[in-house]
Amino acid sequence: AVNRKVVDRSFDEMFLVRSKTIRITLPFLVALLALSAFFLTKKMLEPTRRIQRALGNVGVRDLHFRLSVETEDDEYIEFINVFNGMLERLERSFLQASRFSSDAAHELRTPLTIMQGYVERAIYEAVPGSPIQIQLSLIADEIERLASITQKLLLLSQADAGRLSLDLEPLNVSDLLDELVSDAQSFEPPLTITGKIEKKRWLMADKNLFQQMI
């Protein structure tokens, strides 16, 4: 009986110690598992986030950028190679389009200038106020419009390629806006155009490009 009681008491003490141990260590074990899962998930998602940050930095002028596969895991290499191939095709198409726009603008400027010179000479030699002079004047206006479109096409191709040079100078924006309002009024005399423009507003800008933008 004494031995049985001693054994039962030993089991009770052992279960009591185990219960206390579980109650004390269980919160720490749960916290350790949660931290391990957090850091493991973060480590697994880090390549995806790194690729996402790199993709977010890709712009029109950064199409030459390529993602590196040296530091990535094997499961991301195929995805990166596909994306780099897409960037390469986009860059090639963009350069072709930009080169075509630039070449077309350069090629059109010379014949348009020659045509404009011949037409202006014909206008000067025609009888003032005659129908032929009026028709030549209309042709000259259309040639000038084509030359303006060609110049804008060249500016757009240069801007897309990051090669647009700016002729910066102190510009009185207030006076320029007043001139544009007056020009708009002269184009449509029946309309009344009003504007509230603050005086003496200066800005460092390219006058021609700023006027085109307005």
PDB file of C-alpha atoms in Angstrom:
ATOM      1  CA  ALA A   1       0.000   0.000   0.000  1.00  0.00           C
ATOM      2  CA  VAL A   2       2.831   2.376   0.824  1.00  0.00           C
ATOM      3  CA  ASN A   3       4.580   1.601  -2.429  1.00  0.00           C
ATOM      4  CA  ARG A   4       1.324   2.056  -4.378  1.00  0.00           C
ATOM      5  CA  LYS A   5       0.736   5.425  -2.747  1.00  0.00           C
ATOM      6  CA  VAL A   6       4.290   6.515  -3.497  1.00  0.00           C
ATOM      7  CA  VAL A   7       3.912   5.516  -7.139  1.00  0.00           C
ATOM      8  CA  ASP A   8       0.552   7.318  -7.448  1.00  0.00           C
ATOM      9  CA  ARG A   9       2.049  10.415  -5.863  1.00  0.00           C
ATOM     10  CA  SER A  10       5.016  10.299  -8.228  1.00  0.00           C
ATOM     11  CA  PHE A  11       2.653  10.131 -11.219  1.00  0.00           C
ATOM     12  CA  ASP A  12       0.583  13.018  -9.890  1.00  0.00           C
ATOM     13  CA  GLU A  13       3.672  15.143  -9.355  1.00  0.00           C
ATOM     14  CA  MET A  14       4.970  14.230 -12.811  1.00  0.00           C
ATOM     15  CA  PHE A  15       1.675  15.209 -14.512  1.00  0.00           C
ATOM     16  CA  LEU A  16       1.539  18.407 -12.474  1.00  0.00           C
ATOM     17  CA  VAL A  17       5.071  19.363 -13.543  1.00  0.00           C
ATOM     18  CA  ARG A  18       4.256  18.526 -17.154  1.00  0.00           C
ATOM     19  CA  SER A  19       1.087  20.623 -17.076  1.00  0.00           C
ATOM     20  CA  LYS A  20       2.972  23.590 -15.595  1.00  0.00           C
ATOM     21  CA  THR A  21       5.718  23.173 -18.180  1.00  0.00           C
ATOM     22  CA  ILE A  22       3.206  23.125 -21.047  1.00  0.00           C
ATOM     23  CA  ARG A  23       1.379  26.201 -19.713  1.00  0.00           C
ATOM     24  CA  ILE A  24       4.657  28.103 -19.446  1.00  0.00           C
ATOM     25  CA  THR A  25       6.319  27.006 -22.677  1.00  0.00           C
ATOM     26  CA  LEU A  26       3.269  26.874 -24.991  1.00  0.00           C
ATOM     27  CA  PRO A  27       2.998  30.681 -25.497  1.00  0.00           C
ATOM     28  CA  PHE A  28       6.706  30.872 -26.268  1.00  0.00           C
ATOM     29  CA  LEU A  29       6.407  27.986 -28.731  1.00  0.00           C
ATOM     30  CA  VAL A  30       3.449  29.634 -30.480  1.00  0.00           C
ATOM     31  CA  ALA A  31       5.319  32.953 -30.671  1.00  0.00           C
ATOM     32  CA  LEU A  32       8.418  31.205 -31.993  1.00  0.00           C
ATOM     33  CA  LEU A  33       6.376  29.414 -34.668  1.00  0.00           C
ATOM     34  CA  ALA A  34       4.673  32.679 -35.677  1.00  0.00           C
ATOM     35  CA  LEU A  35       8.013  34.496 -35.975  1.00  0.00           C
ATOM     36  CA  SER A  36       9.511  31.626 -37.928  1.00  0.00           C
ATOM     37  CA  ALA A  37       6.556  31.594 -40.330  1.00  0.00           C
ATOM     38  CA  PHE A  38       6.777  35.387 -40.750  1.00  0.00           C
ATOM     39  CA  PHE A  39      10.483  35.447 -41.570  1.00  0.00           C
ATOM     40  CA  LEU A  40      10.203  32.363 -43.782  1.00  0.00           C
ATOM     41  CA  THR A  41       7.353  33.931 -45.759  1.00  0.00           C
ATOM     42  CA  LYS A  42       9.253  37.211 -46.026  1.00  0.00           C
ATOM     43  CA  LYS A  43      12.322  35.417 -47.315  1.00  0.00           C
ATOM     44  CA  MET A  44      10.264  33.496 -49.858  1.00  0.00           C
ATOM     45  CA  LEU A  45       8.525  36.638 -51.113  1.00  0.00           C
ATOM     46  CA  GLU A  46      11.655  38.803 -51.221  1.00  0.00           C
ATOM     47  CA  PRO A  47      12.580  37.816 -54.815  1.00  0.00           C
ATOM     48  CA  THR A  48       9.050  38.685 -55.951  1.00  0.00           C
ATOM     49  CA  ARG A  49       9.206  42.066 -54.242  1.00  0.00           C
ATOM     50  CA  ARG A  50      12.657  42.742 -55.670  1.00  0.00           C
ATOM     51  CA  ILE A  51      11.378  41.975 -59.166  1.00  0.00           C
ATOM     52  CA  GLN A  52       8.320  44.143 -58.540  1.00  0.00           C
ATOM     53  CA  ARG A  53      10.474  47.101 -57.473  1.00  0.00           C
ATOM     54  CA  ALA A  54      12.673  46.667 -60.528  1.00  0.00           C
ATOM     55  CA  LEU A  55       9.671  46.529 -62.849  1.00  0.00           C
ATOM     56  CA  GLY A  56       8.238  49.648 -61.266  1.00  0.00           C
ATOM     57  CA  ASN A  57      11.364  51.584 -62.235  1.00  0.00           C
ATOM     58  CA  VAL A  58      11.097  50.708 -65.919  1.00  0.00           C
ATOM     59  CA  GLY A  59       9.995  53.691 -67.999  1.00  0.00           C
ATOM     60  CA  VAL A  60       9.875  54.727 -71.642  1.00  0.00           C
ATOM     61  CA  ARG A  61      13.478  55.892 -71.491  1.00  0.00           C
ATOM     62  CA  ASP A  62      14.648  52.853 -69.509  1.00  0.00           C
ATOM     63  CA  LEU A  63      13.686  50.133 -71.969  1.00  0.00           C
ATOM     64  CA  HIS A  64      17.349  49.106 -72.135  1.00  0.00           C
ATOM     65  CA  PHE A  65      17.061  47.964 -68.497  1.00  0.00           C
ATOM     66  CA  ARG A  66      17.207  44.200 -67.927  1.00  0.00           C
ATOM     67  CA  LEU A  67      16.561  42.182 -64.790  1.00  0.00           C
ATOM     68  CA  SER A  68      19.488  40.141 -63.515  1.00  0.00           C
ATOM     69  CA  VAL A  69      19.055  36.395 -63.018  1.00  0.00           C
ATOM     70  CA  GLU A  70      22.323  35.773 -61.183  1.00  0.00           C
ATOM     71  CA  THR A  71      20.927  36.288 -57.677  1.00  0.00           C
ATOM     72  CA  GLU A  72      17.455  34.850 -58.224  1.00  0.00           C
ATOM     73  CA  ASP A  73      16.097  31.396 -57.455  1.00  0.00           C
ATOM     74  CA  ASP A  74      15.575  28.878 -60.211  1.00  0.00           C
ATOM     75  CA  GLU A  75      11.775  29.223 -60.188  1.00  0.00           C
ATOM     76  CA  TYR A  76      12.076  32.952 -61.046  1.00  0.00           C
ATOM     77  CA  ILE A  77      14.674  32.670 -63.793  1.00  0.00           C
ATOM     78  CA  GLU A  78      12.216  31.642 -66.513  1.00  0.00           C
ATOM     79  CA  PHE A  79       9.844  34.478 -65.597  1.00  0.00           C
ATOM     80  CA  ILE A  80      12.693  37.010 -65.662  1.00  0.00           C
ATOM     81  CA  ASN A  81      13.929  35.728 -69.025  1.00  0.00           C
ATOM     82  CA  VAL A  82      10.432  36.098 -70.511  1.00  0.00           C
ATOM     83  CA  PHE A  83      10.137  39.638 -69.161  1.00  0.00           C
ATOM     84  CA  ASN A  84      13.601  40.612 -70.433  1.00  0.00           C
ATOM     85  CA  GLY A  85      12.631  39.287 -73.861  1.00  0.00           C
ATOM     86  CA  MET A  86       9.484  41.413 -73.810  1.00  0.00           C
ATOM     87  CA  LEU A  87      11.526  44.497 -72.871  1.00  0.00           C
ATOM     88  CA  GLU A  88      13.937  43.784 -75.706  1.00  0.00           C
ATOM     89  CA  ARG A  89      11.097  43.595 -78.245  1.00  0.00           C
ATOM     90  CA  LEU A  90       9.532  46.781 -76.865  1.00  0.00           C
ATOM     91  CA  GLU A  91      12.852  48.623 -77.036  1.00  0.00           C
ATOM     92  CA  ARG A  92      13.446  47.499 -80.613  1.00  0.00           C
ATOM     93  CA  SER A  93       9.947  48.584 -81.698  1.00  0.00           C
ATOM     94  CA  PHE A  94      10.228  51.910 -79.865  1.00  0.00           C
ATOM     95  CA  LEU A  95      13.599  52.692 -81.423  1.00  0.00           C
ATOM     96  CA  GLN A  96      12.306  51.816 -84.876  1.00  0.00           C
ATOM     97  CA  ALA A  97       9.261  54.057 -84.460  1.00  0.00           C
ATOM     98  CA  SER A  98      11.340  56.911 -83.064  1.00  0.00           C
ATOM     99  CA  ARG A  99      13.950  56.554 -85.815  1.00  0.00           C
ATOM    100  CA  PHE A 100      11.234  56.508 -88.469  1.00  0.00           C
ATOM    101  CA  SER A 101       9.635  59.683 -87.090  1.00  0.00           C
ATOM    102  CA  SER A 102      12.976  61.467 -86.943  1.00  0.00           C
ATOM    103  CA  ASP A 103      14.051  60.347 -90.422  1.00  0.00           C
ATOM    104  CA  ALA A 104      10.674  61.219 -91.936  1.00  0.00           C
ATOM    105  CA  ALA A 105      10.759  64.681 -90.386  1.00  0.00           C
ATOM    106  CA  HIS A 106      14.289  65.322 -91.662  1.00  0.00           C
ATOM    107  CA  GLU A 107      13.460  64.052 -95.137  1.00  0.00           C
ATOM    108  CA  LEU A 108      10.299  66.157 -95.414  1.00  0.00           C
ATOM    109  CA  ARG A 109      11.871  69.434 -94.294  1.00  0.00           C
ATOM    110  CA  THR A 110      14.042  69.895 -97.412  1.00  0.00           C
ATOM    111  CA  PRO A 111      11.367  69.408-100.114  1.00  0.00           C
ATOM    112  CA  LEU A 112       8.872  71.479 -98.140  1.00  0.00           C
ATOM    113  CA  THR A 113      11.368  74.325 -97.852  1.00  0.00           C
ATOM    114  CA  ILE A 114      12.074  74.174-101.616  1.00  0.00           C
ATOM    115  CA  MET A 115       8.353  74.118-102.426  1.00  0.00           C
ATOM    116  CA  GLN A 116       7.705  77.034-100.121  1.00  0.00           C
ATOM    117  CA  GLY A 117      10.464  79.033-101.811  1.00  0.00           C
ATOM    118  CA  TYR A 118       9.089  78.394-105.300  1.00  0.00           C
ATOM    119  CA  VAL A 119       5.523  79.220-104.264  1.00  0.00           C
ATOM    120  CA  GLU A 120       6.551  82.459-102.550  1.00  0.00           C
ATOM    121  CA  ARG A 121       8.461  83.472-105.650  1.00  0.00           C
ATOM    122  CA  ALA A 122       5.421  82.703-107.831  1.00  0.00           C
ATOM    123  CA  ILE A 123       3.220  84.762-105.478  1.00  0.00           C
ATOM    124  CA  TYR A 124       5.628  87.686-105.771  1.00  0.00           C
ATOM    125  CA  GLU A 125       5.638  87.472-109.594  1.00  0.00           C
ATOM    126  CA  ALA A 126       1.847  87.030-109.935  1.00  0.00           C
ATOM    127  CA  VAL A 127      -0.512  89.944-110.492  1.00  0.00           C
ATOM    128  CA  PRO A 128      -1.521  91.374-107.099  1.00  0.00           C
ATOM    129  CA  GLY A 129      -5.032  90.335-106.176  1.00  0.00           C
ATOM    130  CA  SER A 130      -5.391  87.931-109.096  1.00  0.00           C
ATOM    131  CA  PRO A 131      -7.053  84.526-108.660  1.00  0.00           C
ATOM    132  CA  ILE A 132      -3.743  82.759-109.295  1.00  0.00           C
ATOM    133  CA  GLN A 133      -2.054  84.753-106.536  1.00  0.00           C
ATOM    134  CA  ILE A 134      -4.866  83.899-104.136  1.00  0.00           C
ATOM    135  CA  GLN A 135      -4.602  80.185-104.975  1.00  0.00           C
ATOM    136  CA  LEU A 136      -0.822  80.280-104.578  1.00  0.00           C
ATOM    137  CA  SER A 137      -1.258  81.980-101.199  1.00  0.00           C
ATOM    138  CA  LEU A 138      -3.542  79.158-100.086  1.00  0.00           C
ATOM    139  CA  ILE A 139      -0.982  76.610-101.250  1.00  0.00           C
ATOM    140  CA  ALA A 140       1.751  78.495 -99.369  1.00  0.00           C
ATOM    141  CA  ASP A 141      -0.364  78.381 -96.199  1.00  0.00           C
ATOM    142  CA  GLU A 142      -0.798  74.612 -96.520  1.00  0.00           C
ATOM    143  CA  ILE A 143       2.924  74.134 -97.118  1.00  0.00           C
ATOM    144  CA  GLU A 144       3.665  76.194 -94.028  1.00  0.00           C
ATOM    145  CA  ARG A 145       1.211  74.063 -92.054  1.00  0.00           C
ATOM    146  CA  LEU A 146       2.916  70.891 -93.276  1.00  0.00           C
ATOM    147  CA  ALA A 147       6.292  72.328 -92.294  1.00  0.00           C
ATOM    148  CA  SER A 148       4.935  73.097 -88.829  1.00  0.00           C
ATOM    149  CA  ILE A 149       3.600  69.540 -88.459  1.00  0.00           C
ATOM    150  CA  THR A 150       6.960  68.165 -89.610  1.00  0.00           C
ATOM    151  CA  GLN A 151       8.789  70.293 -87.056  1.00  0.00           C
ATOM    152  CA  LYS A 152       6.481  69.093 -84.287  1.00  0.00           C
ATOM    153  CA  LEU A 153       7.005  65.499 -85.394  1.00  0.00           C
ATOM    154  CA  LEU A 154      10.756  66.000 -85.100  1.00  0.00           C
ATOM    155  CA  LEU A 155      10.376  67.590 -81.668  1.00  0.00           C
ATOM    156  CA  LEU A 156       8.261  64.653 -80.472  1.00  0.00           C
ATOM    157  CA  SER A 157      10.801  62.086 -81.675  1.00  0.00           C
ATOM    158  CA  GLN A 158      13.627  64.027 -79.993  1.00  0.00           C
ATOM    159  CA  ALA A 159      11.641  64.334 -76.768  1.00  0.00           C
ATOM    160  CA  ASP A 160      10.846  60.604 -76.713  1.00  0.00           C
ATOM    161  CA  ALA A 161      14.518  59.794 -77.228  1.00  0.00           C
ATOM    162  CA  GLY A 162      15.616  62.289 -74.555  1.00  0.00           C
ATOM    163  CA  ARG A 163      17.595  64.344 -77.100  1.00  0.00           C
ATOM    164  CA  LEU A 164      15.469  67.501 -77.095  1.00  0.00           C
ATOM    165  CA  SER A 165      17.681  70.534 -76.536  1.00  0.00           C
ATOM    166  CA  LEU A 166      16.097  73.461 -74.711  1.00  0.00           C
ATOM    167  CA  ASP A 167      16.938  77.095 -75.496  1.00  0.00           C
ATOM    168  CA  LEU A 168      16.234  78.472 -72.035  1.00  0.00           C
ATOM    169  CA  GLU A 169      15.839  82.215 -71.598  1.00  0.00           C
ATOM    170  CA  PRO A 170      13.972  84.588 -69.253  1.00  0.00           C
ATOM    171  CA  LEU A 171      10.428  84.591 -70.579  1.00  0.00           C
ATOM    172  CA  ASN A 172       7.680  87.058 -69.699  1.00  0.00           C
ATOM    173  CA  VAL A 173       4.813  84.590 -69.487  1.00  0.00           C
ATOM    174  CA  SER A 174       2.237  87.330 -68.904  1.00  0.00           C
ATOM    175  CA  ASP A 175       3.065  89.138 -72.152  1.00  0.00           C
ATOM    176  CA  LEU A 176       3.171  85.874 -74.101  1.00  0.00           C
ATOM    177  CA  LEU A 177      -0.274  84.867 -72.842  1.00  0.00           C
ATOM    178  CA  ASP A 178      -1.641  88.319 -73.723  1.00  0.00           C
ATOM    179  CA  GLU A 179      -0.307  87.869 -77.267  1.00  0.00           C
ATOM    180  CA  LEU A 180      -1.910  84.434 -77.561  1.00  0.00           C
ATOM    181  CA  VAL A 181      -5.267  85.815 -76.386  1.00  0.00           C
ATOM    182  CA  SER A 182      -5.013  88.596 -78.986  1.00  0.00           C
ATOM    183  CA  ASP A 183      -4.131  86.068 -81.697  1.00  0.00           C
ATOM    184  CA  ALA A 184      -7.089  83.888 -80.762  1.00  0.00           C
ATOM    185  CA  GLN A 185      -9.335  86.953 -80.886  1.00  0.00           C
ATOM    186  CA  SER A 186      -8.086  87.824 -84.381  1.00  0.00           C
ATOM    187  CA  PHE A 187      -8.758  84.266 -85.589  1.00  0.00           C
ATOM    188  CA  GLU A 188     -12.425  84.468 -84.547  1.00  0.00           C
ATOM    189  CA  PRO A 189     -13.527  88.120 -84.462  1.00  0.00           C
ATOM    190  CA  PRO A 190     -17.177  87.288 -83.671  1.00  0.00           C
ATOM    191  CA  LEU A 191     -16.094  85.661 -80.421  1.00  0.00           C
ATOM    192  CA  THR A 192     -15.210  87.620 -77.317  1.00  0.00           C
ATOM    193  CA  ILE A 193     -12.226  86.171 -75.464  1.00  0.00           C
ATOM    194  CA  THR A 194     -11.403  87.366 -71.982  1.00  0.00           C
ATOM    195  CA  GLY A 195      -8.561  86.385 -69.700  1.00  0.00           C
ATOM    196  CA  LYS A 196      -7.335  87.298 -66.248  1.00  0.00           C
ATOM    197  CA  ILE A 197      -3.552  87.160 -66.466  1.00  0.00           C
ATOM    198  CA  GLU A 198      -1.267  88.359 -63.701  1.00  0.00           C
ATOM    199  CA  LYS A 199       1.392  90.812 -64.847  1.00  0.00           C
ATOM    200  CA  LYS A 200       5.164  90.436 -64.740  1.00  0.00           C
ATOM    201  CA  ARG A 201       5.286  86.681 -64.388  1.00  0.00           C
ATOM    202  CA  TRP A 202       8.723  85.487 -65.504  1.00  0.00           C
ATOM    203  CA  LEU A 203       9.927  81.971 -66.146  1.00  0.00           C
ATOM    204  CA  MET A 204      13.092  80.331 -67.466  1.00  0.00           C
ATOM    205  CA  ALA A 205      11.792  78.443 -70.497  1.00  0.00           C
ATOM    206  CA  ASP A 206      12.152  77.752 -74.195  1.00  0.00           C
ATOM    207  CA  LYS A 207       9.867  80.335 -75.806  1.00  0.00           C
ATOM    208  CA  ASN A 208       8.910  78.303 -78.889  1.00  0.00           C
ATOM    209  CA  LEU A 209       8.208  75.098 -76.973  1.00  0.00           C
ATOM    210  CA  PHE A 210       6.350  76.954 -74.229  1.00  0.00           C
ATOM    211  CA  GLN A 211       4.176  78.693 -76.811  1.00  0.00           C
ATOM    212  CA  GLN A 212       3.405  75.360 -78.497  1.00  0.00           C
ATOM    213  CA  MET A 213       2.492  73.854 -75.147  1.00  0.00           C
ATOM    214  CA  ILE A 214       0.035  76.678 -74.382  1.00  0.00           C
TER     215      ILE A 214
END
